[in-house]
Short mmCIF file of C-alpha atoms in Angstrom, two decimals:
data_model
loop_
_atom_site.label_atom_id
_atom_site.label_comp_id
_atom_site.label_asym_id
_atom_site.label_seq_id
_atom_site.Cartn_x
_atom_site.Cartn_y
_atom_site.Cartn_z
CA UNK A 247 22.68 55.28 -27.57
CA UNK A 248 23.35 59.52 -26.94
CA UNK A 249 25.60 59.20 -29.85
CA UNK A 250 23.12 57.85 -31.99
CA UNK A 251 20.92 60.62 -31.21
CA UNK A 252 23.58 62.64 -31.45
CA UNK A 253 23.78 61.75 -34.83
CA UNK A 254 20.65 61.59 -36.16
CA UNK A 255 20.37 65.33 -35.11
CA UNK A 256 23.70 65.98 -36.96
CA UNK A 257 22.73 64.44 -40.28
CA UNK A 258 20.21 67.65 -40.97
CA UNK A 259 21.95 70.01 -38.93
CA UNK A 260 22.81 73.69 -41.23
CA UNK A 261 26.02 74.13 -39.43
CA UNK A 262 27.70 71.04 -37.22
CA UNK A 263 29.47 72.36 -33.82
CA UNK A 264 30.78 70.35 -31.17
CA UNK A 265 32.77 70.46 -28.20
CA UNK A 266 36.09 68.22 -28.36
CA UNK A 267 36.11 68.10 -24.38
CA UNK A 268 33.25 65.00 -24.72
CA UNK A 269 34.60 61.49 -25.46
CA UNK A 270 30.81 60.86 -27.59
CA UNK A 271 31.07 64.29 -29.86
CA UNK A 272 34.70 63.72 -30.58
CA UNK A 273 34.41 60.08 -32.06
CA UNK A 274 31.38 61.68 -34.43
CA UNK A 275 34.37 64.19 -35.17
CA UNK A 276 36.46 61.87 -35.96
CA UNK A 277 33.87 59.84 -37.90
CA UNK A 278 31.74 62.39 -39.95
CA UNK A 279 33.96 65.98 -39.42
CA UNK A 280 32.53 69.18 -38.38
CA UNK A 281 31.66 72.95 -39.34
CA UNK A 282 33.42 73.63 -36.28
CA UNK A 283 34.83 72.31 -32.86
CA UNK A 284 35.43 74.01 -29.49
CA UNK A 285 37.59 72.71 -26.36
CA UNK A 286 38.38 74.30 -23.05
CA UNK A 287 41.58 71.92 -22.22
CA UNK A 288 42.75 70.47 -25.61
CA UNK A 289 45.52 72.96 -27.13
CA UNK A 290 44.81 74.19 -30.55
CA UNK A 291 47.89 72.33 -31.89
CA UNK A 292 45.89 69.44 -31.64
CA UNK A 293 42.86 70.03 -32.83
CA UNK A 294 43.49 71.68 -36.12
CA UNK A 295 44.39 67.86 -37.09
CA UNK A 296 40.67 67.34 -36.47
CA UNK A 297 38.25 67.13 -39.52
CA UNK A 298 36.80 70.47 -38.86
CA UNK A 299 36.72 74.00 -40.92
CA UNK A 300 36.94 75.63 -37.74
CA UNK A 301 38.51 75.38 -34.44
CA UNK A 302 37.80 77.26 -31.03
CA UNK A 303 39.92 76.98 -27.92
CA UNK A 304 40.64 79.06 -24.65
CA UNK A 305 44.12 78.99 -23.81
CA UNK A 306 46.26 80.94 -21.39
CA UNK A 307 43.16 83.14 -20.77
CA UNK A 308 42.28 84.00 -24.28
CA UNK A 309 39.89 82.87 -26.96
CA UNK A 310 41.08 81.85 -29.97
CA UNK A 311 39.71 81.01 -33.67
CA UNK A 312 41.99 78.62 -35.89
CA UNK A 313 45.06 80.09 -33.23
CA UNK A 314 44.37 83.86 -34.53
CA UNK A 315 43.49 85.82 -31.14
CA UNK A 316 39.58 86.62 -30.40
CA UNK A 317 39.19 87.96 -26.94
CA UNK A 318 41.11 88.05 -23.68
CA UNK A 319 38.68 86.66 -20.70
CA UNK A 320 40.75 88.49 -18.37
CA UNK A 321 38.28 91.10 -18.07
CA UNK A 322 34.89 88.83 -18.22
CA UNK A 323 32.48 88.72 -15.70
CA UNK A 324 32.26 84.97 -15.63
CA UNK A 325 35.35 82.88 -16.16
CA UNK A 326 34.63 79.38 -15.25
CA UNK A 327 35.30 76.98 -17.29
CA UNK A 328 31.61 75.96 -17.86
CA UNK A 329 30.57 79.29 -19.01
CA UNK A 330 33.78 79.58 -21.45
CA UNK A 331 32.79 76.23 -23.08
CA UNK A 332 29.28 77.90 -24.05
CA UNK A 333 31.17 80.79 -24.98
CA UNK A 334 32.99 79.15 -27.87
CA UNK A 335 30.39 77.29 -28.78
CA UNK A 336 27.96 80.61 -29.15
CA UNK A 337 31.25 82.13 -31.05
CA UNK A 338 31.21 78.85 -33.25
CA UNK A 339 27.82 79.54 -33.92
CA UNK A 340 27.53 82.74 -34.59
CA UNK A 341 30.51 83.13 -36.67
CA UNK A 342 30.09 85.34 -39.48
CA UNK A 343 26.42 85.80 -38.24
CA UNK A 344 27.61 89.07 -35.49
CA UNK A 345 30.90 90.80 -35.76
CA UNK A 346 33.76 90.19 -33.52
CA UNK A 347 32.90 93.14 -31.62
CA UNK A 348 29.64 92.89 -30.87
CA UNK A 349 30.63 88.73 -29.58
CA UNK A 350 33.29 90.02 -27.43
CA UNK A 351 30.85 92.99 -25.84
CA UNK A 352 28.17 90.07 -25.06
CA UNK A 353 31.10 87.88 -23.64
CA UNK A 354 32.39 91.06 -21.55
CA UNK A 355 28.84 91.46 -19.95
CA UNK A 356 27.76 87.79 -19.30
CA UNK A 357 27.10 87.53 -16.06
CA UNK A 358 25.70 83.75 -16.05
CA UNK A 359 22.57 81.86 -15.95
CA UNK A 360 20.04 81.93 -13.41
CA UNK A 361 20.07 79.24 -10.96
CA UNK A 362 23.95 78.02 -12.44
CA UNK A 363 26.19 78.93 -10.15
CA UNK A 364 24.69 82.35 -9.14
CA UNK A 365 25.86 84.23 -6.33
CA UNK A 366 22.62 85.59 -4.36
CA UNK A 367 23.72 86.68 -1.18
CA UNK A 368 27.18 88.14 -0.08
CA UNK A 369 27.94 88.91 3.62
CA UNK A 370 31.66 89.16 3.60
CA UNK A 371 33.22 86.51 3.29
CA UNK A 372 30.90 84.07 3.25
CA UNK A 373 28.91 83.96 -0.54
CA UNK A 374 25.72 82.23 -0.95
CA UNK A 375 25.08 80.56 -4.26
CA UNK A 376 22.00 79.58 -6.19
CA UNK A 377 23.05 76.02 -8.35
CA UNK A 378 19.65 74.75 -8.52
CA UNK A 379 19.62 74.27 -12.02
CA UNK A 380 22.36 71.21 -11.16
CA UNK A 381 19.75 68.27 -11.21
CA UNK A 382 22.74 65.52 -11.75
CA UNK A 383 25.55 64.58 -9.50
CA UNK A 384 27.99 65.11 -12.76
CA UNK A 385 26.82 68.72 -13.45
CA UNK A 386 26.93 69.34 -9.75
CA UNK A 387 30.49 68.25 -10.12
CA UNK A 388 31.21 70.85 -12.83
CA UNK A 389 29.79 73.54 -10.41
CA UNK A 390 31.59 72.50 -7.44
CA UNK A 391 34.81 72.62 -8.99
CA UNK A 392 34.17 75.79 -10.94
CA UNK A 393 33.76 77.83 -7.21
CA UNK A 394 37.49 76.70 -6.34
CA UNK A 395 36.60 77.00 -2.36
CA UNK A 396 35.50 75.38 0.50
CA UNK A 397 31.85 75.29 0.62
CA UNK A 398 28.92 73.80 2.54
CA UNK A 399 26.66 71.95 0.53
CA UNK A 400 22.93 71.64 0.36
CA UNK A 401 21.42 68.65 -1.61
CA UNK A 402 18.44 67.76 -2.15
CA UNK A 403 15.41 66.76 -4.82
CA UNK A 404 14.43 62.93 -5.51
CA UNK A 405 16.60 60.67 -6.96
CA UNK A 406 17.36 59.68 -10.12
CA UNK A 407 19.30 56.02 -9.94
CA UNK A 408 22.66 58.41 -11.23
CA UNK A 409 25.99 57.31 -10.38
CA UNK A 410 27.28 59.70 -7.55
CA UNK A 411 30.86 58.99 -8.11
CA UNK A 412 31.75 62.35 -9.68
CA UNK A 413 30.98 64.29 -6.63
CA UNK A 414 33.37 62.00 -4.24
CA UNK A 415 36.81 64.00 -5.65
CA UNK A 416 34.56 67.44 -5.93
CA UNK A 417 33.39 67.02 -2.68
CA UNK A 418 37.03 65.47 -0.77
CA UNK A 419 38.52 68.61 -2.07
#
């Protein structure tokens, strides 16, 4: 069903950009091609066999378009691995819309979302963080392994009948 939708949104779509790192959008790759696709963990070597004019990865700490060097993330604000995925996606969709400059000044001063992830409170050593925004027990996920640290967790809301299973390895670790 989501890749039907998926799609359907596709088929009038000015520019088509998706993210390699999701089993659905890569089988519509595969399928139907794209303007452009972006991964955070598949190495560029692979992708350019994609059907795609474009191709966006981080690797090694670096952003990269069709393997020719963009920006080093060394000295970004926010480095997870959620906020570089939306990264190359805004650089997929912006190409040729901004200049490289003006991208990599926007990327330098990112400091996140409000209510992903955001640290609110700092008394030492112990950080409090703001992840509100993480209604599902897979984005949760995504969060939890993003702060890389032991943490006490606070959950709460109603439930939504969602599989909890990707928490368990987040959570054990």
């Amino acid at each position: 069903m989501p890749e039907i939708s998926k799609k359907s949104i596709l088929k009038n779509a000015k520019k088509r950009v998706l993210s390699v790192d999701s089993h659905v959008t890569l089988e519509i790759i595969k399928e139907t091609g794209a303007d452009a696709v972006f991964s955070t963990r598949t190495p560029y070597s692979l992708l350019k066999k994609l059907p795609a004019t474009d191709v966006f990865t981080c690797e090694g700490g670096s952003i990269y378009k069709n393997g020719e060097l963009i920006s080093d993330t060394a000295n970004y604000i926010r480095r997870e691995e959620h906020n570089i995925r939306n990264m190359l996606a805004a650089a997929a969709l912006t190409d040729g819309l901004v200049t490289r400059e003006t991208l990599c000044r926007t990327f330098r001063s990112f400091d996140g979302l409000a209510d992903r992830c955001e640290l609110i409170l700092n008394r030492g050593n112990v950080r409090f963080y703001n992840s509100s925004i993480d209604t599902s027990p897979a984005r949760c996920a995504v969060t939890l392994c993003a702060l890389g640290q032991r943490v006490r967790l606070l959950l709460g809301g109603r439930g939504k009948g969602l599989p909890l299973e990707p928490l368990i390895e987040p959570i054990r670790k």
